[in-house]
Structures are given as structure tokens and as C-alpha cells.
Coordinates of C-alpha atoms and ligand atoms in Angstrom, one line a residue:
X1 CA -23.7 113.5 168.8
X2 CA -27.0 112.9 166.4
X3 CA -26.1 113.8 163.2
X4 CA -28.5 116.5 162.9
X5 CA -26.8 118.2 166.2
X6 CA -23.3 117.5 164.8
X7 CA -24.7 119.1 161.2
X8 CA -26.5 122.4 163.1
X9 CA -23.1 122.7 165.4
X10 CA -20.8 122.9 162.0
X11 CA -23.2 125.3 160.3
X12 CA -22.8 127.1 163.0
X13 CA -18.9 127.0 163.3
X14 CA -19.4 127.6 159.7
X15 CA -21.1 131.3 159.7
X16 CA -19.2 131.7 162.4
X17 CA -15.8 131.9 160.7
X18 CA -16.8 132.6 156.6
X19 CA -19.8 135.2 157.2
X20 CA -18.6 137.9 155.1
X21 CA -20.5 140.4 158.2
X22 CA -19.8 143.8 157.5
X23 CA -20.5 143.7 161.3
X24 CA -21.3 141.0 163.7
X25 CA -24.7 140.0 164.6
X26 CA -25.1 140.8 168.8
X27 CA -24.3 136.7 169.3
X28 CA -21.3 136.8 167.4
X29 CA -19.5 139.9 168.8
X30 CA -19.9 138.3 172.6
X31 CA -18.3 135.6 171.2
X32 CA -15.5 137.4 169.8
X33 CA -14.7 139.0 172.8
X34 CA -14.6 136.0 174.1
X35 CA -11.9 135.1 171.6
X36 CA -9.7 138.1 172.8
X37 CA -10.5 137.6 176.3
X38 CA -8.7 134.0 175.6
X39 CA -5.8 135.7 174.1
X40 CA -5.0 137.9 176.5
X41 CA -1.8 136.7 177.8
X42 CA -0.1 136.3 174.1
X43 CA -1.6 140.0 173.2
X44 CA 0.7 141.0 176.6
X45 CA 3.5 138.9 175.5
X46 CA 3.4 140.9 172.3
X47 CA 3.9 144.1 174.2
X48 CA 6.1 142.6 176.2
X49 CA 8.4 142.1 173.3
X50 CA 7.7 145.4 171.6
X51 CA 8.8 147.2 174.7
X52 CA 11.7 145.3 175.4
X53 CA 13.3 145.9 171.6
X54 CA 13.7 150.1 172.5
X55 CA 13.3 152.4 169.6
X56 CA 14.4 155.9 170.4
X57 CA 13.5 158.3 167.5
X58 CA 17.2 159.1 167.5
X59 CA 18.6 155.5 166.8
X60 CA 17.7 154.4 163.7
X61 CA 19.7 150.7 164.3
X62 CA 17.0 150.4 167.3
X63 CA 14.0 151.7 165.5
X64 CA 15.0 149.4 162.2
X65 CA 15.1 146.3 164.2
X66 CA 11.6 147.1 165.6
X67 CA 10.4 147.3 162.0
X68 CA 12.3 144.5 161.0
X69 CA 10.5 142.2 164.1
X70 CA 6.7 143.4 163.2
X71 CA 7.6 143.0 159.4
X72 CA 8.5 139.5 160.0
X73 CA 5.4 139.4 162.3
X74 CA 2.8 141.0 159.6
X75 CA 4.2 138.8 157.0
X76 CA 3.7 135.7 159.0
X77 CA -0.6 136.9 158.8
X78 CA -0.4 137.2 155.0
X79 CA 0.8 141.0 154.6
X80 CA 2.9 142.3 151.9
X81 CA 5.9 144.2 154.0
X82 CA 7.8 147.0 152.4
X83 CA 10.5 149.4 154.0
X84 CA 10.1 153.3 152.6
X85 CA 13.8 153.9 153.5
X86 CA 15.2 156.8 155.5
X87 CA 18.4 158.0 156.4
X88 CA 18.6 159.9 159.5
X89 CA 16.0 158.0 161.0
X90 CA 14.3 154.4 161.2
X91 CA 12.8 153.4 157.8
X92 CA 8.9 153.7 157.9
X93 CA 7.1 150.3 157.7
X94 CA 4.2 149.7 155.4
X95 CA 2.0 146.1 154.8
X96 CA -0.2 145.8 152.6
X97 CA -3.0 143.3 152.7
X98 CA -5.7 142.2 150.3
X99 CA -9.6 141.6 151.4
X100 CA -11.9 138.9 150.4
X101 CA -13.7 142.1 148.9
X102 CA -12.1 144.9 147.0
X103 CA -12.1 148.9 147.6
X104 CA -10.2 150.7 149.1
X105 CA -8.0 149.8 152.4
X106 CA -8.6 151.1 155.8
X107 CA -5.2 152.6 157.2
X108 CA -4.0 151.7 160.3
X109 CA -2.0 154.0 161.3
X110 CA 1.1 154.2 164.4
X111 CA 4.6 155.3 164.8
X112 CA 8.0 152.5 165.7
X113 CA 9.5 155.6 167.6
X114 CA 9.7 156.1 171.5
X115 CA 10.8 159.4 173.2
X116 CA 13.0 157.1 175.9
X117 CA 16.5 156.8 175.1
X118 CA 18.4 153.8 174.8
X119 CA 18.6 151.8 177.8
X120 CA 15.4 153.2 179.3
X121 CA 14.6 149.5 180.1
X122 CA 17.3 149.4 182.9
X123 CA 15.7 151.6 185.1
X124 CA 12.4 151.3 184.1
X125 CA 11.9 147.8 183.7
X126 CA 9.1 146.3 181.5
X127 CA 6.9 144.6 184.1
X128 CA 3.3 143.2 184.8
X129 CA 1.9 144.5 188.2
X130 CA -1.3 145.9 189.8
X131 CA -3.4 144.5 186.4
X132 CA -0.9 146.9 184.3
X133 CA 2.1 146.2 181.7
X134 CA 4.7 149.2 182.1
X135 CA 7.6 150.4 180.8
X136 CA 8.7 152.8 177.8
X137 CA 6.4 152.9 175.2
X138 CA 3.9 150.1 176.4
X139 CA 1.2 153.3 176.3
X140 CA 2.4 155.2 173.1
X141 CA 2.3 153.2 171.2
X142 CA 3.4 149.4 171.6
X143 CA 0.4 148.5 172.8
X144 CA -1.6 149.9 169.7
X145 CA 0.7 148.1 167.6
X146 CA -0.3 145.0 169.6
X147 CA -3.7 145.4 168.9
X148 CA -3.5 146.0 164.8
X149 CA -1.4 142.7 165.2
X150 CA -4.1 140.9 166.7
X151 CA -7.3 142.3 165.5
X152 CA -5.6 141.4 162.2
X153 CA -5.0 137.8 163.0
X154 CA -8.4 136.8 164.5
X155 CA -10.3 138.2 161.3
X156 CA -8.0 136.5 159.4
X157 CA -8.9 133.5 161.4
X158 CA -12.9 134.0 161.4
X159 CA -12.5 134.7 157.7
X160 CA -10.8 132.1 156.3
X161 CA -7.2 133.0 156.2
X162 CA -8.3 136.1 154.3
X163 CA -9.6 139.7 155.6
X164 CA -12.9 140.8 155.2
X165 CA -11.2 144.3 153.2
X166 CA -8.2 145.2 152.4
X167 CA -5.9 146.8 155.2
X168 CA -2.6 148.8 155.3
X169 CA -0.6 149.3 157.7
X170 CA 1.8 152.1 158.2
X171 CA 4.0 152.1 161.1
X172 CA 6.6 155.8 160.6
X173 CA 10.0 156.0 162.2
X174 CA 9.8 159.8 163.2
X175 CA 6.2 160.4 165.2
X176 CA 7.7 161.9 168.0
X177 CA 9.9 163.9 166.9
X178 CA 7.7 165.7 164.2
X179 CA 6.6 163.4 160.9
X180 CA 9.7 165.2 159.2
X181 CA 10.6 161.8 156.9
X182 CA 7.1 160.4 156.8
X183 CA 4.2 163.0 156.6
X184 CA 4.0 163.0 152.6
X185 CA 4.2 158.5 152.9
X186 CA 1.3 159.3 155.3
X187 CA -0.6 161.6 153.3
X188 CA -0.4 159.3 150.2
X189 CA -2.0 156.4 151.4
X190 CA -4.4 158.2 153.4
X191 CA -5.8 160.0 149.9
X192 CA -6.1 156.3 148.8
X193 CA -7.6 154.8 151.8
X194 CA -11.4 154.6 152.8
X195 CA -10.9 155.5 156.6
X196 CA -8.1 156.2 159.1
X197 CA -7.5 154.3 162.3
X198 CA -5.2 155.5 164.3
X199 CA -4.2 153.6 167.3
X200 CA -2.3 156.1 169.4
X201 CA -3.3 155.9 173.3
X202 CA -6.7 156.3 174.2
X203 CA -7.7 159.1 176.6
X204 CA -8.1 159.1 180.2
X205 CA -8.6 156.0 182.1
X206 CA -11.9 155.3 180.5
X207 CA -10.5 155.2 177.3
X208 CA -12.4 157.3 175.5
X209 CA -11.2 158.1 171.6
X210 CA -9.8 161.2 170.3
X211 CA -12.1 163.0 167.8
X212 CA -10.4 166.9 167.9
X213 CA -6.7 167.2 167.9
X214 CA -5.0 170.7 167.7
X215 CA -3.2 172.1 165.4
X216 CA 0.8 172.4 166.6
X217 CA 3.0 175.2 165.5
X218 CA 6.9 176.4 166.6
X219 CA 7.9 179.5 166.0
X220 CA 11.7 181.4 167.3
X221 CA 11.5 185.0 168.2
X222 CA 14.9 186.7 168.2
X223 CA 15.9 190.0 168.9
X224 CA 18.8 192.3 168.3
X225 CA 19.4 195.3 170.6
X226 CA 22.5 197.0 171.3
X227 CA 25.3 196.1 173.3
X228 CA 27.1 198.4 176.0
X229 CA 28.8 198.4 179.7
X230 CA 25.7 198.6 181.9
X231 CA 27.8 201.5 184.1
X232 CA 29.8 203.7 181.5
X233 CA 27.9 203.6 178.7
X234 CA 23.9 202.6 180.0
X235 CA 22.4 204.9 177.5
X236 CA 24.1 203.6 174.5
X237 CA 22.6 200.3 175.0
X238 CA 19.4 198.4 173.3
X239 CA 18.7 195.6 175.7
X240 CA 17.2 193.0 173.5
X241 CA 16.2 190.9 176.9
X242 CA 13.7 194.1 177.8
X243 CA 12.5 193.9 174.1
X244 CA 11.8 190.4 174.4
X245 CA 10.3 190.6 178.0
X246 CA 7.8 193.3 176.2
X247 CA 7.2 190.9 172.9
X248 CA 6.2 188.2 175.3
X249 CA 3.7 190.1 177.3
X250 CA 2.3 190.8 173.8
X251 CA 2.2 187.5 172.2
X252 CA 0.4 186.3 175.8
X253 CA -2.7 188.3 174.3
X254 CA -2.9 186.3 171.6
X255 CA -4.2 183.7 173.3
X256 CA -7.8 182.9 172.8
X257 CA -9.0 180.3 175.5
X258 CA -12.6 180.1 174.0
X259 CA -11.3 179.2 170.5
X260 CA -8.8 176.7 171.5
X261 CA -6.1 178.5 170.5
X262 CA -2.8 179.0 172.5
X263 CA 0.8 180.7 172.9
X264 CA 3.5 179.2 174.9
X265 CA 6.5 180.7 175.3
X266 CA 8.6 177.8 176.4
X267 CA 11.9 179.0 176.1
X268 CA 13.8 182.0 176.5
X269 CA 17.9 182.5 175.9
X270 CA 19.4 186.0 176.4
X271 CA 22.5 188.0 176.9
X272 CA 25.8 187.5 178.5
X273 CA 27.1 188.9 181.0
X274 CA 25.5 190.7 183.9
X275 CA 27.0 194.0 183.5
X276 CA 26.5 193.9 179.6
X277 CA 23.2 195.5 178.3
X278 CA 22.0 192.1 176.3
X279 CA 22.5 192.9 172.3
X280 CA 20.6 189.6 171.9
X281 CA 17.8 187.3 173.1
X282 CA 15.5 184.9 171.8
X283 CA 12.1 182.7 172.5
X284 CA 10.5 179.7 171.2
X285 CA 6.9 179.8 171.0
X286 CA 4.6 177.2 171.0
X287 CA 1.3 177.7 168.8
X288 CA -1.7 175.0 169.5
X289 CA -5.2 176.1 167.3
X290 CA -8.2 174.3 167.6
X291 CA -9.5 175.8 164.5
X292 CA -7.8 175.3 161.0
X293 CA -9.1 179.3 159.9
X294 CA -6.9 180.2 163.2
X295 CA -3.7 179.0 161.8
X296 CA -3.4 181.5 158.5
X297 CA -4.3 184.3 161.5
X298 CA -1.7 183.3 164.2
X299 CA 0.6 183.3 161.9
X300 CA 0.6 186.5 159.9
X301 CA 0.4 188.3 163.8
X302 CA 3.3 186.4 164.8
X303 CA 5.2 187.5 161.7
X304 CA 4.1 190.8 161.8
X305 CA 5.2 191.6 165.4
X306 CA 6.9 195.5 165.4
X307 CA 9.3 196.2 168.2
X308 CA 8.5 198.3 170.7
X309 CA 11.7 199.4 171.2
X310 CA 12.4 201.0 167.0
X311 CA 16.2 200.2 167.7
X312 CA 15.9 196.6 167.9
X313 CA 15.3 194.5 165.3
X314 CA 12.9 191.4 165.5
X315 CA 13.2 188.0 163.2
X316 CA 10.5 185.4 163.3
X317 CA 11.2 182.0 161.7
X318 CA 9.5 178.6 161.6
X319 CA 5.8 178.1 161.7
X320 CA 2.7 175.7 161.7
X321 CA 3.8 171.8 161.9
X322 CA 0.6 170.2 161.7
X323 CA -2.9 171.1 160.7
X324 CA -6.1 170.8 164.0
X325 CA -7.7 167.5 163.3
X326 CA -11.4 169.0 163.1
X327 CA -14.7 166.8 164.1
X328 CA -16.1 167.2 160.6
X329 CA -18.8 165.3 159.9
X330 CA -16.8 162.2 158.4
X331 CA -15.1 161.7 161.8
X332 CA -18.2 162.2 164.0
X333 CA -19.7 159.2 161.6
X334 CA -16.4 157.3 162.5
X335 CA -16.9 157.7 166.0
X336 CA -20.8 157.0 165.7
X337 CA -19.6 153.6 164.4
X338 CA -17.1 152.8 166.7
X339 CA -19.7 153.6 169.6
X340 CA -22.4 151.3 168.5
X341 CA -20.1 148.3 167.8
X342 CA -18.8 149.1 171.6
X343 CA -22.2 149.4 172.9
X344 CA -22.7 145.7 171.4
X345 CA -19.7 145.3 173.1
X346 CA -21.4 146.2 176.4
X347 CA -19.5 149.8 176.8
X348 CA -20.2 153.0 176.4
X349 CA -17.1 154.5 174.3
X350 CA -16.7 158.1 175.4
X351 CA -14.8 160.7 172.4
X352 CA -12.2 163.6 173.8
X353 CA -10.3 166.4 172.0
X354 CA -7.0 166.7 173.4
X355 CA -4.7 169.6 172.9
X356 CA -2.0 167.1 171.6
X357 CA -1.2 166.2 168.4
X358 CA -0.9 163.0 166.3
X359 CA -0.1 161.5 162.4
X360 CA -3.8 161.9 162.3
X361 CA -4.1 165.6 162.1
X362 CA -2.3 165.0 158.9
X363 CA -4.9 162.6 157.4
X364 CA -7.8 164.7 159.0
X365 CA -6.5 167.8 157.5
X366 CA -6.3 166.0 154.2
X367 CA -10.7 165.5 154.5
X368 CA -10.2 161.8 155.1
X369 CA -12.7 159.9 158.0
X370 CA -10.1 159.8 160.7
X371 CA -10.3 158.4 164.1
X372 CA -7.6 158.3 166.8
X373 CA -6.8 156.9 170.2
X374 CA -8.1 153.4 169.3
X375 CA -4.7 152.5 171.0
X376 CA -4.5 150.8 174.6
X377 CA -5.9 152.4 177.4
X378 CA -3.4 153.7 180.1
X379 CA -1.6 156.5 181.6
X380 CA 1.7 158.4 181.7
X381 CA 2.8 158.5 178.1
X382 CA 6.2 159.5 178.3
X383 CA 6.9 159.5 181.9
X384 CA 8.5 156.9 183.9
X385 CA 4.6 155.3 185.1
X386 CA 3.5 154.7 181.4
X387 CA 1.5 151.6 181.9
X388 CA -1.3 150.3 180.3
X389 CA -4.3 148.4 181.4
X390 CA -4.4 144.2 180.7
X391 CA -8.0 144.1 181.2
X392 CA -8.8 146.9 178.9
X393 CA -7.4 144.9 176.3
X394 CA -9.5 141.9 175.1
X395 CA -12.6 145.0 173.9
X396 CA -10.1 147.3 172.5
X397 CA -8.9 144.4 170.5
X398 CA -12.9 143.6 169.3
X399 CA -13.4 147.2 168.6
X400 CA -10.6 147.2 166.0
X401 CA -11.6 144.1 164.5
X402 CA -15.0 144.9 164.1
X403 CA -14.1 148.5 163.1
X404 CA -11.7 147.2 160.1
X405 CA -15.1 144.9 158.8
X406 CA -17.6 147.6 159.0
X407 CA -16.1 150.3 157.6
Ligands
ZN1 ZN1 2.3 158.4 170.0

């Protein structure tokens, strides 16, 4: 090669790997799709392997040795591992790593936990088929761990060794099963972080990302009546399971399709014997509000139900678990960003608000610039078809990467 060639060539290799791009120039981003397209099959093999180590919510043996397998695997691209430690559940994974520039970090946030309980992986096998990796977990949220793996390790590779900004990671032990254990660890870095990426599943098979969540609440209903035999003594009886029926008719009027906001009663429990006018019966209501000004509201009417019935009693416990995640105007810039860097990427990335909630209504509610469903693209999240889509994963990959420089 003439010198001058080989000289232009190494420049080029050269701004290739050390620009310090807050975002790629329109050359450089096909080129580092290119680099994930390549990659493919190891990004798989990581799933692979974080599918086949099961981490049930409930175990926290299974969930720790997850952790302890992506500490070792953070650590190995230049992050500073540490284990908040819990004792009921898994401990909650954090890794720190420092940026060629300062400020603050950009989260990246997921959860270790699955809903599938040990030994899931015998009858639902972790396979490649049809273009798709399935099996427990590969949709929410293995492969999202995947990709903050490898987004990680090719700017650390384009970037000499180094990331562009600092990053943390937090990976918590008790997603599914409510953020009990990790909500405030959550909160905290979020307050100290410039953005939040969360990289639960994406939506729909287009893979559009989440920019509304709702708001989640539980609340139990009980009710005491009066018992009595249901053929000597009928009018001596309160039946708390004809109080309830009444309660539940009224809590159904609650609901406010227009506004987002929603009451399921999902479980009921009454009485005990068929010829024993019920002295007791309760309900569990599920709450979802669009709106964060709907949650104060739903609240004080649930709490302030009367009983139709004066000589039954009513008790309502429990309440709002986590806050809507709103599209205020520091997640709709988010988005904005991520949807130019895709359009570079030669996609148009579509935005959804799903009644489902996430780790990132936390950090939403909090005011910080959250996006979620960055995660891989897919179907049936806890159901025996979760799979996700191979091909979808080289761009979701770029996104990230690009995402984590820009911000
Ligand atoms: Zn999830």
C-alpha cells in the first residue's frame, strides 16, 4: 500500500476508534452496526447463558449466582462491581464505570429476577428457532442485560479501553415481585444520574419504546357481616359476601377509561359454608392511573368506601406501589434522541405507553429523563413463548451505544 494510502487508512481507523463523538457522524454509525451485526452470535450466546443460570425472584442462591456471573462479566470491561446486600432476596448489583469525560453517569437500569420458577428450563428449554432465542426470561430481561453488556464493550473498544461518560449500572434482585429491597438503591442513583435507560422489553413486535407507564396500586377490601344458619336464624345474619358483591359494583365506577385510570377487582375470598350466612369476605383490587394527580384521588375514595349494608364493617389496607411514569418533557427529549440516532440507523423507532409498570416509574416519578423498553424486541414476557428476535438485535445494540455517548 503507498504510504500516503496506508497513512489516510490509519487516520481513518484512528477517528474511528478515539473520536470523542458525542454522536456518530451518518458514516460512522453504518459502520457500527456493522460491528454489532458481526457480533451477533456472541450477543446470543450471552443470552444463552443468562437464561440458562435461572433466577426466580424467590431463590436468592439462583438470583446471587446470576449477579455473581455478570459481576465477573462487567468487571472483565473495566467496571467497578459492588453487591448492595439483601436478605430475603438476591443482592442488587451495581457497576460503576468512569468516562473519558466527567459528569454525571447515565443509569442503566434492569432487574436479575425472573417470574419462572426453578427448573423452568426443563420444560421450556432455552432454544434458537424460527430467527428467535426462547426460554424464561430471554424477553424480560436477559436479553436487555445482553445488550448493556455489549453496547458497553464496543464503546469501550471504539474509545480506547475507556467510555465516552461515565455509566452505572444497576441490575435489582426484586423487579418482579414489587422493588420492595431496591426502590430507595434505585432512587439514589437515579437523583445522581444525568438520564435513565431502562432496558426492559420493548413493545410490540416493532419494538417501539415505552415513554408512559402507569401508576400500579393494591389495595384489600374486607368486610365483616354477621354470621347465622341460613334456615333458622336468616334474619339475624349480615352476609358480608352480599356487602362485598355491592362494594364491587361500586368500586367498578371508579373507573375512568378516558383518563387511564383503572379498578380490578382480581380476587375475591368469602364465607364458609353454604348454609352459613358469610360473616366475612374480602377483595383485592388492582389500581393502574395514568395520571400522577389521580393517585391522591383513588385513593382517598377507596379508603373512604361506607357500607351499604350499616351492620357491616369495611377495612381497606394497602395502597399505591408505584408512581405513572409521565411523558414530561425530559422524557419526550429522550425519546426525540433515541429516534434520530435510529433514523441514522435506518428505522423509524415508534414510542408506546403500556399499562404495565417498571423500575422506571420510580426514576420518572423522581423528575429524572427516563426512557424504557430499550430492551430486546420479542413477545410473551412471562408465558411459556417468551422469545426474542436475533435479527432485531445488532440496532438495538447501536441504539444503546450511541444513546450512552449522546446523552
Ligand atoms: Zn421486566
Amino acid at each position: 500500500m503507498p504510504q500516503k494510502a496506508a497513512k489516510k487508512k490509519a487516520a481513518k481507523k484512528e477517528a474511528l476508534k478515539t473520536k470523542p463523538s458525542e454522536t456518530a457522524a451518518p458514516s460512522e454509525i453504518s459502520n457500527r452496526l456493522a460491528y454489532f451485526q458481526g457480533r451477533k452470535d456472541q450477543m446470543v450466546q450471552t443470552i444463552r447463558q443468562l437464561v440458562e443460570t435461572e433466577s426466580p425472584s424467590d431463590s436468592k442462591e439462583a438470583v446471587d449466582r446470576l449477579g455473581a456471573l455478570l459481576a465477573g462479566r462487567f468487571e472483565g470491561l473495566g467496571g467497578h462491581a459492588k453487591f448492595h446486600r439483601v436478605e430475603d432476596f438476591g443482592d442488587h448489583l451495581q457497576v460503576d464505570f468512569t468516562g473519558a469525560r466527567g459528569g454525571k453517569p447515565v443509569l442503566l437500569l434492569g432487574h436479575l429476577d425472573t417470574v419462572y420458577p426453578m427448573g423452568t428450563l426443563t420444560t421450556m428449554p432455552c432454544r434458537v428457532s424460527d430467527g428467535r432465542l426462547w426460554g424464561p426470561g430471554s424477553f424480560d430481561m436477559k436479553s436487555g442485560i445482553a445488550l448493556m453488556l455489549h453496547a458497553i464493550e464496543a464503546l469501550r473498544t471504539w474509545h480506547e479501553d475507556k467510555l465516552p461518560r461515565p455509566v452505572t449500572v444497576l441490575l435489582v434482585s426484586d423487579e418482579e415481585v414489587g422493588s420492595d429491597t431496591s426502590r430507595l438503591i434505585t432512587e439514589n442513583l437515579a437523583k445522581k444520574s444525568a438520564a435513565v435507560l431502562v432496558l426492559e422489553p420493548s413493545h410490540g413486535l416493532k419494538g417501539a419504546v415505552k415513554t408512559a407507564r402507569k401508576g400500579i396500586g393494591e389495595y384489600i377490601l374486607k368486610v365483616k357481616g354477621k354470621a347465622a344458619h341460613s334456615g333458622l336464624d336468616f334474619e339475624k345474619g349480615e352476609s358480608a359476601i352480599l356487602e362485598l358483591a355491592r362494594q364491587i359494583i361500586a368500586i367498578s365506577k371508579l373507573i375512568d377509561l378516558k383518563r387511564g385510570l383503572t379498578l380490578n377487582v382480581g380476587t375475591v375470598q368469602g364465607g364458609t359454608r353454604v348454609n352459613v350466612i358469610p360473616a366475612e369476605a374480602s377483595a383485592v383490587i388492582d389500581v393502574r392511573v395514568a395520571r400522577k394527580q389521580d393517585a391522591a384521588g383513588i385513593d382517598r375514595k377507596l379508603r373512604s368506601l361506607k357500607p351499604f349494608n350499616r351492620k357491616c364493617k369495611l377495612e381497606v389496607t394497602g395502597g399505591m406501589n408505584r408512581p405513572p411514569m409521565e411523558r414530561t418533557p425530559g422524557v419526550v427529549a429522550l425519546y426525540q434522541k433515541a429516534a434520530e440516532i435510529a433514523k441514522r440507523l435506518g428505522w423509524k423507532l415508534q414510542e408506546a405507553a403500556v399499562g404495565g409498570g417498571s423500575d422506571g416509574n420510580f426514576t420518572a416519578g423522581l423528575g429524572i429523563p427516563t426512557l424504557d423498553g430499550l430492551g430486546g424486541v420479542g413477545e410473551g414476557a412471562h408465558a411459556t413463548h417468551e422469545s426474542i428476535l436475533i435479527s432485531e438485535l445488532p440496532r438495538r445494540a447501536a441504539l444503546l451505544a450511541e444513546l450512552i455517548a449522546s446523552i
